[in-house]
Short mmCIF file of N, CA and C in Angstrom, two decimals:
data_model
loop_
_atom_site.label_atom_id
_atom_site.label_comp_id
_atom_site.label_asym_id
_atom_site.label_seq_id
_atom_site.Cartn_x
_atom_site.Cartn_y
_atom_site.Cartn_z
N UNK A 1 -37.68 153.10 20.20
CA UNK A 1 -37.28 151.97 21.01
C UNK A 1 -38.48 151.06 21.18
N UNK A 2 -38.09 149.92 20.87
CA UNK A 2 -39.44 148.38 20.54
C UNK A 2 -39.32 148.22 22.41
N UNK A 3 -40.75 148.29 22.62
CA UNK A 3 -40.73 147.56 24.61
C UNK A 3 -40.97 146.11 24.14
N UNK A 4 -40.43 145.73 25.26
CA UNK A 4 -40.25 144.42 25.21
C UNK A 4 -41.89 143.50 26.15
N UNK A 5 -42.75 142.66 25.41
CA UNK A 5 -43.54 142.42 26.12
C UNK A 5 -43.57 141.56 27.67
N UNK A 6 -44.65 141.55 28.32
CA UNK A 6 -44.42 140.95 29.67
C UNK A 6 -43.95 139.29 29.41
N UNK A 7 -42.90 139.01 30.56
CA UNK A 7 -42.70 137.61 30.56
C UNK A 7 -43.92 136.98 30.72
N UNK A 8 -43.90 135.64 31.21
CA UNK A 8 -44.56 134.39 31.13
C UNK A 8 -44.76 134.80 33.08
N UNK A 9 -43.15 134.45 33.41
CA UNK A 9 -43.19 134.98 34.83
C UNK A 9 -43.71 136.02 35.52
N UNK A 10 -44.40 137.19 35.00
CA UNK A 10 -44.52 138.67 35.10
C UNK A 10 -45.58 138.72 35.29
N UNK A 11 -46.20 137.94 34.39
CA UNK A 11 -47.94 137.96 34.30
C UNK A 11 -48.37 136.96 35.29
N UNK A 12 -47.11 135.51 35.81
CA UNK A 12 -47.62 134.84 36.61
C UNK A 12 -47.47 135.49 38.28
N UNK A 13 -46.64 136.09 38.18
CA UNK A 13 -46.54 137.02 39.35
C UNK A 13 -47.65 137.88 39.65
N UNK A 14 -48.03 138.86 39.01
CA UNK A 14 -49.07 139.94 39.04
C UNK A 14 -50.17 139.32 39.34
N UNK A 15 -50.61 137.99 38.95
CA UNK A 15 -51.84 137.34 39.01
C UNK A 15 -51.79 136.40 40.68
N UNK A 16 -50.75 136.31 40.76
CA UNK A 16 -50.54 135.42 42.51
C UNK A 16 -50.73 136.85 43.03
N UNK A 17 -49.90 137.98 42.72
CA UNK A 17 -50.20 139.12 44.08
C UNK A 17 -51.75 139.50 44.49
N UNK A 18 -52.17 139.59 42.74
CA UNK A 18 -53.97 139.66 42.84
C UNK A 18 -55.18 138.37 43.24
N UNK A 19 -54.36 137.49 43.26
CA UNK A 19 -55.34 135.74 43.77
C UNK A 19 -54.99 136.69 45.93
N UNK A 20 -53.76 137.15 45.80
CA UNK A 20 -53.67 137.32 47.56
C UNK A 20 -54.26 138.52 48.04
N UNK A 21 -54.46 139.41 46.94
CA UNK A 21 -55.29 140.63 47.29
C UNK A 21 -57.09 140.37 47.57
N UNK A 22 -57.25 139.08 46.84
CA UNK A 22 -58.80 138.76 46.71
C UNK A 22 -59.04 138.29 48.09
N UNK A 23 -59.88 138.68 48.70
CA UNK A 23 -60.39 138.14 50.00
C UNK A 23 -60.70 136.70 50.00
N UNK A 24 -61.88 136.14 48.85
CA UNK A 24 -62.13 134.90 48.67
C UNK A 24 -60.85 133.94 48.09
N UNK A 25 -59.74 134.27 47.81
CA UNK A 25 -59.18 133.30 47.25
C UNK A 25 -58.07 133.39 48.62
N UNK A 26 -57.45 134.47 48.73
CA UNK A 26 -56.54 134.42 50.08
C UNK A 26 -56.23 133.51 50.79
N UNK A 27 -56.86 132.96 51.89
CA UNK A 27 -57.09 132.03 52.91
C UNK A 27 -56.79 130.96 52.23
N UNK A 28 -57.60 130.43 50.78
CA UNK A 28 -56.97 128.92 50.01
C UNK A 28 -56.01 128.83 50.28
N UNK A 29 -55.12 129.65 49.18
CA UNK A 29 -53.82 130.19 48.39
C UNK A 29 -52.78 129.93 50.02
N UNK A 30 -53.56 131.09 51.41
CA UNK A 30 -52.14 130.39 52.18
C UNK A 30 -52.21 129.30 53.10
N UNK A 31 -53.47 128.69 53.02
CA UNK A 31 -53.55 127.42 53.79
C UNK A 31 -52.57 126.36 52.39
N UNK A 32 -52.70 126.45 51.18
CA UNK A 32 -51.89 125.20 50.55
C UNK A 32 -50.54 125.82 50.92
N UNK A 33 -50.13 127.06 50.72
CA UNK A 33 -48.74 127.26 50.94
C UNK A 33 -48.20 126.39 52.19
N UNK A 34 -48.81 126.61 53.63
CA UNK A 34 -48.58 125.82 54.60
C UNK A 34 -48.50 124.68 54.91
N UNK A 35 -49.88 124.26 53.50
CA UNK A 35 -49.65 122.66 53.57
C UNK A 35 -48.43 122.08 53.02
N UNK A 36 -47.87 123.10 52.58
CA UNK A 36 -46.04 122.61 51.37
C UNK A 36 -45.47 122.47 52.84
N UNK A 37 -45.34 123.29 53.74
CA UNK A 37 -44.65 123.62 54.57
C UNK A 37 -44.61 122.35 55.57
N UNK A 38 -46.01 121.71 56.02
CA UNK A 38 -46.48 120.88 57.08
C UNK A 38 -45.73 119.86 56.05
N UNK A 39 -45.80 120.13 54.96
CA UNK A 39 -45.40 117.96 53.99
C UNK A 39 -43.93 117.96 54.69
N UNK A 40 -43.49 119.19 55.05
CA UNK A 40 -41.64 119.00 55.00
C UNK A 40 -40.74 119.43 56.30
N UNK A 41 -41.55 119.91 57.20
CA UNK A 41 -41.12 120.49 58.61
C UNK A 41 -41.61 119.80 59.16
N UNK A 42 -41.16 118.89 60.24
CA UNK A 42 -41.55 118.16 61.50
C UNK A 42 -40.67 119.13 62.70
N UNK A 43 -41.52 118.86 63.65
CA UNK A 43 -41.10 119.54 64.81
C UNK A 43 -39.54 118.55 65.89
N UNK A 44 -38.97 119.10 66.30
CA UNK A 44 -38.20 118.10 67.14
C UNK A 44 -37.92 118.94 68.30
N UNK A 45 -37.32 117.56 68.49
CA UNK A 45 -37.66 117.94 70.67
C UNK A 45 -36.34 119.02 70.74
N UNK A 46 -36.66 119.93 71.78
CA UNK A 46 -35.70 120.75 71.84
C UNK A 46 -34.25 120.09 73.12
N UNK A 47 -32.88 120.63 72.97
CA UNK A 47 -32.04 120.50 73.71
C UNK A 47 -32.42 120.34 74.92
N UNK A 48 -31.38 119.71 75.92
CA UNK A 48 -31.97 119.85 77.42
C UNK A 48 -31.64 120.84 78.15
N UNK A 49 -30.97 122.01 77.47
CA UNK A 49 -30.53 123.29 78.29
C UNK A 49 -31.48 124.07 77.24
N UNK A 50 -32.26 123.63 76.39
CA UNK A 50 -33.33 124.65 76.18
C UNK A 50 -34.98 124.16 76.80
N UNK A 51 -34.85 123.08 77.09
CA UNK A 51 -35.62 122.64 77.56
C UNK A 51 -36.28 123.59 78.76
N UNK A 52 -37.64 124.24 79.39
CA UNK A 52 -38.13 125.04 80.17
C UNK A 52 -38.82 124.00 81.21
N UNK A 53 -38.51 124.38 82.16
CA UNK A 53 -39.24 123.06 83.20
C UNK A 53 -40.54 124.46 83.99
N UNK A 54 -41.85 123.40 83.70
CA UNK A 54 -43.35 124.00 84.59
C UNK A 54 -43.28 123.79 85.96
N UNK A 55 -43.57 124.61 86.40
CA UNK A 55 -44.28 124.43 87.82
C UNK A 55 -45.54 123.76 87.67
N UNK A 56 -45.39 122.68 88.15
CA UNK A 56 -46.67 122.07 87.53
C UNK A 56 -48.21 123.02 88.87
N UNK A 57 -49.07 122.69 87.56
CA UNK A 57 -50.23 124.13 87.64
C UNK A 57 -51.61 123.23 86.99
N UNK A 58 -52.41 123.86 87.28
CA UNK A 58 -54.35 122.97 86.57
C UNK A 58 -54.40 124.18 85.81
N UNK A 59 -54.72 123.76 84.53
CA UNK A 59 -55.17 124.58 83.41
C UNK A 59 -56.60 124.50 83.55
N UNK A 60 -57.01 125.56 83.83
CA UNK A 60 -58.59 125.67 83.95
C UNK A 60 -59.22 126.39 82.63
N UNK A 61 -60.19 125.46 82.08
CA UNK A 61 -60.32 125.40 80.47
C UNK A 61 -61.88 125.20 80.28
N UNK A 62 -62.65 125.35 79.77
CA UNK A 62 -63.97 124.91 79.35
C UNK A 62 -64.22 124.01 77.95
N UNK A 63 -64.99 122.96 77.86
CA UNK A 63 -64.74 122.54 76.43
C UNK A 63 -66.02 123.08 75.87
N UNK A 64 -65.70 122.94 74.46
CA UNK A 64 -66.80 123.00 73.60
C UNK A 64 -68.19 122.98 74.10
N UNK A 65 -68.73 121.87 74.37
CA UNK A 65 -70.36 121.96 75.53
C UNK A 65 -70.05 123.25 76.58
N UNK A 66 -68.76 123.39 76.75
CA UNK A 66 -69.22 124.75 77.72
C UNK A 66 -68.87 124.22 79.16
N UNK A 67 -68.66 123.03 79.44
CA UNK A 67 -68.53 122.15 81.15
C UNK A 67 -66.69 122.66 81.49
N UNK A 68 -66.81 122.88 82.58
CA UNK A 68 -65.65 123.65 82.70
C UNK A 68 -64.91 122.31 83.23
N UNK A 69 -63.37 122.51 82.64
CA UNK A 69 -62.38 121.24 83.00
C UNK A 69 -61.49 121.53 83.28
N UNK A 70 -60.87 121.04 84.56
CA UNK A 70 -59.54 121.12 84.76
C UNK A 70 -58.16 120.46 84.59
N UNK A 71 -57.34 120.61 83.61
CA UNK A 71 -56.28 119.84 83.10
C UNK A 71 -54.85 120.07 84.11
N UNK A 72 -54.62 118.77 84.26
CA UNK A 72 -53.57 118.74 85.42
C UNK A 72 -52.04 119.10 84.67
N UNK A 73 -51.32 119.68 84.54
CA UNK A 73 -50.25 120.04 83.31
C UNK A 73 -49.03 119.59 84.86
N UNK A 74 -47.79 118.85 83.99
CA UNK A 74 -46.45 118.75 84.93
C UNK A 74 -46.64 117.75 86.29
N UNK A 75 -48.03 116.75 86.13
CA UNK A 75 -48.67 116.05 87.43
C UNK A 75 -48.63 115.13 86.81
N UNK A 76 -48.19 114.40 85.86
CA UNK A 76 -48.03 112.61 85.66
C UNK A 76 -48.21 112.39 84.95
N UNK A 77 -49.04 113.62 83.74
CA UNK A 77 -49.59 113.21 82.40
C UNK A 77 -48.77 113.85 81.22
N UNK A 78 -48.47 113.34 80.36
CA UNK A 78 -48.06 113.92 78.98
C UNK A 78 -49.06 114.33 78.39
N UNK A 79 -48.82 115.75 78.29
CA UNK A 79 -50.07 117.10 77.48
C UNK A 79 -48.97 117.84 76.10
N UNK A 80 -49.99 117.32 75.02
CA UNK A 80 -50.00 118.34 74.21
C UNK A 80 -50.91 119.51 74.20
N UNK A 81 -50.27 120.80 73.43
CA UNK A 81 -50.56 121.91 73.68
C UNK A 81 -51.23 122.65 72.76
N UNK A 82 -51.72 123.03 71.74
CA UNK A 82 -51.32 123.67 70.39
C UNK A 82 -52.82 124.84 70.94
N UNK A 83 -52.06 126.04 70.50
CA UNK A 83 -53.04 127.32 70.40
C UNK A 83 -53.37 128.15 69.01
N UNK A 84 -53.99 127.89 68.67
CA UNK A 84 -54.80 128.10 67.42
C UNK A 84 -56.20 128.53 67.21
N UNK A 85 -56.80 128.75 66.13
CA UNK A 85 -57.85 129.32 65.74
C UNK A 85 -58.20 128.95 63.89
N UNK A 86 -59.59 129.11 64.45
CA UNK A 86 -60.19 128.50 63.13
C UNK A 86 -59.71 129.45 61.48
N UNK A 87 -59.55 130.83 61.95
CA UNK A 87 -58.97 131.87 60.38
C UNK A 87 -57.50 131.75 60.69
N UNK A 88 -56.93 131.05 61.20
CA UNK A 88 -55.21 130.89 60.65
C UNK A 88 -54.71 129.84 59.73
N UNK A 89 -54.49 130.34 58.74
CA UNK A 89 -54.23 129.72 57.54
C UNK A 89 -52.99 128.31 57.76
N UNK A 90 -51.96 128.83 58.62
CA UNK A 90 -51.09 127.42 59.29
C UNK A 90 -51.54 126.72 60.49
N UNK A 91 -52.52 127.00 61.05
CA UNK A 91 -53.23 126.46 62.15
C UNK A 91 -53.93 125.34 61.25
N UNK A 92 -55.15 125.57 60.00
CA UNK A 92 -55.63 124.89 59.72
C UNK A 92 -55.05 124.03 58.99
N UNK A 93 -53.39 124.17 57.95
CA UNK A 93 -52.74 123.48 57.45
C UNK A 93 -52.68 121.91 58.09
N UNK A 94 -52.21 122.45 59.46
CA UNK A 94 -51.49 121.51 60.43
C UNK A 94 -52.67 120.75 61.09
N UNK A 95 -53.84 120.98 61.32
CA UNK A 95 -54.57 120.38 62.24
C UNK A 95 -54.76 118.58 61.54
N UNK A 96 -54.92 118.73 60.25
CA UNK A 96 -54.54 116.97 59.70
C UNK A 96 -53.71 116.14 60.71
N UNK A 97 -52.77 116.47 60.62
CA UNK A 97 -51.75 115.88 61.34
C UNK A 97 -51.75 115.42 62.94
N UNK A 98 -52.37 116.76 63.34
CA UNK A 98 -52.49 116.72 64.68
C UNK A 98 -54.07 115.35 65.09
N UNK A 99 -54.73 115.67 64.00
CA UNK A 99 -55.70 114.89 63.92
C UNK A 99 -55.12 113.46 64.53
N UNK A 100 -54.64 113.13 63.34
CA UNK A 100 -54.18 111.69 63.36
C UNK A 100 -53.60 111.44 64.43
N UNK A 101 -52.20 112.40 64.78
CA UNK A 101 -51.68 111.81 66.53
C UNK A 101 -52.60 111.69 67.29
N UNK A 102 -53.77 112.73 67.54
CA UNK A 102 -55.28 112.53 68.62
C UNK A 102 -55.44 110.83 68.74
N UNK A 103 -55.32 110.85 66.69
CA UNK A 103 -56.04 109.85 67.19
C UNK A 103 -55.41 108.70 67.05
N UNK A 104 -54.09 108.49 67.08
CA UNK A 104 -53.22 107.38 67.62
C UNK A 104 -52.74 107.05 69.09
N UNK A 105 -52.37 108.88 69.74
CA UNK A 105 -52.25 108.90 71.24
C UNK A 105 -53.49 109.57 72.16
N UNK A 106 -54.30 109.98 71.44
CA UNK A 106 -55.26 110.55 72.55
C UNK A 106 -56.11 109.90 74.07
N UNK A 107 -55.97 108.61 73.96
CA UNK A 107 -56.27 107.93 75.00
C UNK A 107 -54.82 107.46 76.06
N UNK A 108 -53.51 108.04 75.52
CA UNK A 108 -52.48 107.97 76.95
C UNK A 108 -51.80 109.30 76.64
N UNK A 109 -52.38 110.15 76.23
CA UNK A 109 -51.62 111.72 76.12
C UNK A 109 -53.17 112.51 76.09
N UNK A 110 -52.55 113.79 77.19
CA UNK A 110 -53.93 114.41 77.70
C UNK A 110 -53.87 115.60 75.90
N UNK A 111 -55.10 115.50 75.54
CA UNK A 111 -54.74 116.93 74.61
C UNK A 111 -55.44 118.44 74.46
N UNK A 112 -54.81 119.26 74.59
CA UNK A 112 -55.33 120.59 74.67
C UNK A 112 -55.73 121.75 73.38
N UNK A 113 -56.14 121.48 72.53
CA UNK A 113 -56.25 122.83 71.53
C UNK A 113 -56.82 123.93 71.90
N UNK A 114 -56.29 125.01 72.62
CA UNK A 114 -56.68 125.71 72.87
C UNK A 114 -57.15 126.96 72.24
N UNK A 115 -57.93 127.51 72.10
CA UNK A 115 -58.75 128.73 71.40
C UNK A 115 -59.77 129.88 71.86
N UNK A 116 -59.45 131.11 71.03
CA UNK A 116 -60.60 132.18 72.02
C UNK A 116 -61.43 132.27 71.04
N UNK A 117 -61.91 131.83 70.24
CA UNK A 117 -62.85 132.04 69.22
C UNK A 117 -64.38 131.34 70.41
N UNK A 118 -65.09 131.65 69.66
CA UNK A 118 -66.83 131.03 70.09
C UNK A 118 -66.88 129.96 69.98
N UNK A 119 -67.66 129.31 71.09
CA UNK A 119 -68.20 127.43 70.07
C UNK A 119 -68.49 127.33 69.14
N UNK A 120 -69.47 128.03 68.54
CA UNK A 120 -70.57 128.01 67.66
C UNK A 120 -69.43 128.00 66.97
N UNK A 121 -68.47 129.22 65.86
CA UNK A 121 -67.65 128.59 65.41
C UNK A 121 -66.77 127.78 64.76
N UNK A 122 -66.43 127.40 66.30
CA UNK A 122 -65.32 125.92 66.18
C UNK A 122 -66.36 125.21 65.68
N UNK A 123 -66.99 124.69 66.65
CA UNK A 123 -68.21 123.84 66.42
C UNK A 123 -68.59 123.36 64.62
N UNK A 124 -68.92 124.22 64.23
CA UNK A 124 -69.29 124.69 62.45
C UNK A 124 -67.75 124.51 61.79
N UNK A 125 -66.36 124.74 62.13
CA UNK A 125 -65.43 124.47 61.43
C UNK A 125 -64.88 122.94 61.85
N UNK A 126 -64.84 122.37 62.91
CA UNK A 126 -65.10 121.04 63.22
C UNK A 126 -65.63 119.97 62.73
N UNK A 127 -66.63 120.42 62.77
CA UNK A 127 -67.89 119.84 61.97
C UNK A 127 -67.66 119.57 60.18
N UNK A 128 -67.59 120.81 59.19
CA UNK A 128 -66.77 120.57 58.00
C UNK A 128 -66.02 120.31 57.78
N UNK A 129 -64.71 120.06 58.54
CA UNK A 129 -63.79 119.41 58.23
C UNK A 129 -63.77 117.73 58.76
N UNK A 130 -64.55 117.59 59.59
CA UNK A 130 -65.17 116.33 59.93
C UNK A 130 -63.63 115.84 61.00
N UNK A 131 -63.45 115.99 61.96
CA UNK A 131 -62.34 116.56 62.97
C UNK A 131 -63.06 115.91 64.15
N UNK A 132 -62.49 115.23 65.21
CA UNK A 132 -62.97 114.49 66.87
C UNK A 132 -61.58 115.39 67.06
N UNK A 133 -61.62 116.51 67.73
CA UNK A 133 -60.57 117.09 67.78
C UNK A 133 -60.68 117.59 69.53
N UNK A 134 -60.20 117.38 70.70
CA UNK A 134 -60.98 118.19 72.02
C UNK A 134 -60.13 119.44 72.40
N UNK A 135 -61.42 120.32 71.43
CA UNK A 135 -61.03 121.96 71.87
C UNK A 135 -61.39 122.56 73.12
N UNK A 136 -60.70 123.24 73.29
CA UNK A 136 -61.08 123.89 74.28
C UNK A 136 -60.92 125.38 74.25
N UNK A 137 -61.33 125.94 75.91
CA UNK A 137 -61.51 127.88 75.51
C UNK A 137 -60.82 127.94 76.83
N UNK A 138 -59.79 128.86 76.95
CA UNK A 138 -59.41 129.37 78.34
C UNK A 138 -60.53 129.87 79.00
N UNK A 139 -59.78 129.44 80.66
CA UNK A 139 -60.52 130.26 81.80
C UNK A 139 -59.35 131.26 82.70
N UNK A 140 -58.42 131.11 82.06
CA UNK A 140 -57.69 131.76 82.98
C UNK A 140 -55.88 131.77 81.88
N UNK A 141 -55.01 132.76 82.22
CA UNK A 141 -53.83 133.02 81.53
C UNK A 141 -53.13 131.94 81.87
N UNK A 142 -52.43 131.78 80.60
CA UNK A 142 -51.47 130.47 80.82
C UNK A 142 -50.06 131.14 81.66
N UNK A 143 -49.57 129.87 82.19
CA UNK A 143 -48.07 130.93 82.81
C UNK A 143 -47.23 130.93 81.32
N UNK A 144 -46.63 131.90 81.68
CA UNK A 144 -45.65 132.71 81.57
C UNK A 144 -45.18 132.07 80.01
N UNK A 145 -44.77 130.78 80.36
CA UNK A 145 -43.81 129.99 79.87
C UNK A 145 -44.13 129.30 78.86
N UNK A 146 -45.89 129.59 78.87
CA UNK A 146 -46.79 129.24 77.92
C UNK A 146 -47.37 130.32 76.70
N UNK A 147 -46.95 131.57 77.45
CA UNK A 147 -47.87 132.30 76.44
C UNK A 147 -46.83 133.03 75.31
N UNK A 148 -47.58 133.20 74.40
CA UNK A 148 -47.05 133.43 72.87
C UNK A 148 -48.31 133.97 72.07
N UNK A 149 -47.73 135.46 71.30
CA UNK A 149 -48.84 135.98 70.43
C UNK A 149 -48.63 135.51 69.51
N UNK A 150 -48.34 134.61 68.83
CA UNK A 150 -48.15 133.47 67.13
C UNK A 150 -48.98 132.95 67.60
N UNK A 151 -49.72 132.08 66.33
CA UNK A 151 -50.41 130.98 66.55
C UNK A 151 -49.73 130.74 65.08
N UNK A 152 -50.22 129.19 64.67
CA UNK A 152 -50.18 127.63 65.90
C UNK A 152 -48.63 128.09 66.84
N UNK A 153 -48.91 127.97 68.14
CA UNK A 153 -47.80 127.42 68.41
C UNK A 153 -48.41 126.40 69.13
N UNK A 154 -46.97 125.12 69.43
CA UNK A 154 -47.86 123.84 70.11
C UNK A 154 -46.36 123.83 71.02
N UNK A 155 -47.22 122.59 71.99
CA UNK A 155 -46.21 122.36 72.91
C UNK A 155 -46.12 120.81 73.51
N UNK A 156 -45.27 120.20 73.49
CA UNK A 156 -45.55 119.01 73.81
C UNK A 156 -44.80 118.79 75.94
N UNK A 157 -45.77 118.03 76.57
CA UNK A 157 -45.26 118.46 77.71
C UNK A 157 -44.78 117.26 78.33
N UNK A 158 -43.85 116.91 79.13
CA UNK A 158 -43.69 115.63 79.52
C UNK A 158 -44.17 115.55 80.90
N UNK A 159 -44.47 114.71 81.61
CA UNK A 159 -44.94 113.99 82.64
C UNK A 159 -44.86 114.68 84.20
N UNK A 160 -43.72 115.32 83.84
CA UNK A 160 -42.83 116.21 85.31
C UNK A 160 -42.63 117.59 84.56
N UNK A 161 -43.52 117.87 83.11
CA UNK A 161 -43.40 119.70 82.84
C UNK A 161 -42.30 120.32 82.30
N UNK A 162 -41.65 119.02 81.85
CA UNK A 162 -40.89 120.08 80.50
C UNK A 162 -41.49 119.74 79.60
N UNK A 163 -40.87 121.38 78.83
CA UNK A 163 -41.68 121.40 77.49
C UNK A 163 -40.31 121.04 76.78
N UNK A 164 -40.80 119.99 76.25
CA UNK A 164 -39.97 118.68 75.29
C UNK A 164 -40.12 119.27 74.23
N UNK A 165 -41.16 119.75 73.52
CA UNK A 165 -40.94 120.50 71.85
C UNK A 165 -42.10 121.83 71.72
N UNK A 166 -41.49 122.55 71.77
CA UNK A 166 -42.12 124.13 71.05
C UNK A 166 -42.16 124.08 69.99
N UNK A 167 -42.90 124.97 69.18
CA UNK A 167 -43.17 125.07 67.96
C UNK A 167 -44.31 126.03 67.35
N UNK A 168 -43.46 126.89 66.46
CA UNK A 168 -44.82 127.99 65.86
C UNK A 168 -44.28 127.84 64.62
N UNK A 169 -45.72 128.14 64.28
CA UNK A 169 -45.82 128.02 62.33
C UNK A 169 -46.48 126.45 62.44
N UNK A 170 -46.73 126.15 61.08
CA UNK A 170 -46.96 124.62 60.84
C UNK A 170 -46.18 123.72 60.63
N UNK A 171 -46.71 122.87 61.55
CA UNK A 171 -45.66 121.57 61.21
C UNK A 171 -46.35 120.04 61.49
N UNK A 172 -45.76 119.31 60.86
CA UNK A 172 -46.62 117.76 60.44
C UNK A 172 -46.43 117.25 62.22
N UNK A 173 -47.09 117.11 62.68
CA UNK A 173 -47.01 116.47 63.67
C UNK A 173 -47.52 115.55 63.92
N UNK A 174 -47.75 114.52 62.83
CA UNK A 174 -48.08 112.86 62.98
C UNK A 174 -46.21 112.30 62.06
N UNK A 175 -44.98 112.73 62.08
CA UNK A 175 -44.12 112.58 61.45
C UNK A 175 -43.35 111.76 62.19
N UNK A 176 -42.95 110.75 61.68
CA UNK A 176 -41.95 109.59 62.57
C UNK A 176 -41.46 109.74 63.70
N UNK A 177 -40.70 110.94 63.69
CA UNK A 177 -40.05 111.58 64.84
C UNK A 177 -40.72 111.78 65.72
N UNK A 178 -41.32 112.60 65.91
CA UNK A 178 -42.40 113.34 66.58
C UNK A 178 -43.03 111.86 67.03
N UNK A 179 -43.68 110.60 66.43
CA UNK A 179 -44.60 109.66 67.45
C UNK A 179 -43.41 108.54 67.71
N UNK A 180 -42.23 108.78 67.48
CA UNK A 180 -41.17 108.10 68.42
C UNK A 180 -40.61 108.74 69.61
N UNK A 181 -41.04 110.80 69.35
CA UNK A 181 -41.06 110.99 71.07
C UNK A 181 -41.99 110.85 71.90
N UNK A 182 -43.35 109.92 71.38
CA UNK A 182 -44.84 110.05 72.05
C UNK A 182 -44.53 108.73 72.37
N UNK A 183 -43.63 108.07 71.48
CA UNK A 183 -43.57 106.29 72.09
C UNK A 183 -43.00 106.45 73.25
N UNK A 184 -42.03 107.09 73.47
CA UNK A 184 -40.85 107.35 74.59
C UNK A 184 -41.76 107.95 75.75
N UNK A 185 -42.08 109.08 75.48
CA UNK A 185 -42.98 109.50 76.78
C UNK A 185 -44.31 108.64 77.58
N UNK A 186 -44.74 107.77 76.18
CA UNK A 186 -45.93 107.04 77.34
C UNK A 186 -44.92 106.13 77.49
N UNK A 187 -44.13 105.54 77.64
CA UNK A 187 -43.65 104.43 78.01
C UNK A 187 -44.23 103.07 76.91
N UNK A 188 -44.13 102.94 75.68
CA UNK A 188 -44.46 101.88 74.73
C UNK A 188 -43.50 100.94 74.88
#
């Protein structure tokens, strides 16, 4: 009995399982996968019976320099949320995006990236990716309503503390939708 040699597909398979087994190639391989993901998933605002309303609460946070800050969450300001870290392969997909909203709404929307990693770090992954991004480090547990072991998840908050859009995994969040609910919430 003649064996039949490996497909085209077979060999391209075996060689993706071994590019994901390699430590150095890994992290590439699933940050572009995510970036497929971020080109085509936008986040949208959730229902108003899924909608979760905050007790509005001060997020007590330290930034980067280390100066401890207190963010007023559900008190008048629209806060985005997103909790992430510098080795998550859809965290870093997505941060482009998030970039750009910073930096279209960051002066009438408060913003939070929150992270437990070190400055030093962020700082050094900031820095190479060349990012004005304002991270920050908890000082204290988020409520309840906030916390989630996924990362990215993000949260967009409105003015009086609902959370208007949840979201884990990556997603484009400079996408039409998404800065026509940022037009709506600052009042444009």
């Amino acid at each position: 009995m003649k064996k039949k040699p490996f497909s085209r597909s077979s060999i391209l398979f075996v060689v993706c399982i071994l590019l994901l087994i390699i430590p150095q190639t890994r992290k590439p391989i699933q940050v572009a996968l995510n970036t497929l993901r971020v080109a085509v998933w936008s986040p949208g605002v959730l229902e108003a019976d899924e909608q979760t309303q905050l007790r509005p609460f001060t997020y007590k946070v330290r930034t980067l320099e280390g100066t401890p800050l207190e963010a007023a969450i559900g008190k008048g300001t629209v806060t985005f949320i997103s909790y992430w870290a510098t080795w998550c392969p859809p965290c870093i997909a997505e941060l482009p995006s998030i970039q750009e909203l910073y930096a279209a709404y960051g002066d009438r929307v408060q913003f939070l990236l929150i992270t437990n990693e070190t400055p030093e770090v962020v700082k050094r992954f900031l820095d190479k990716k060349n990012y004005d991004l304002p991270v920050v480090f908890p000082r204290m547990q988020p409520p309840k309503e906030l916390f989630e072991r996924s990362i990215p998840t993000n949260y967009l908050i409105d003015q009086h503390g609902n959370i208007i859009i949840k979201e884990k995994g990556a997603s484009n969040w400079n996408s039409a939708g998404v800065r026509e609910v940022f037009e709506v919430l600052v009042g444009a």
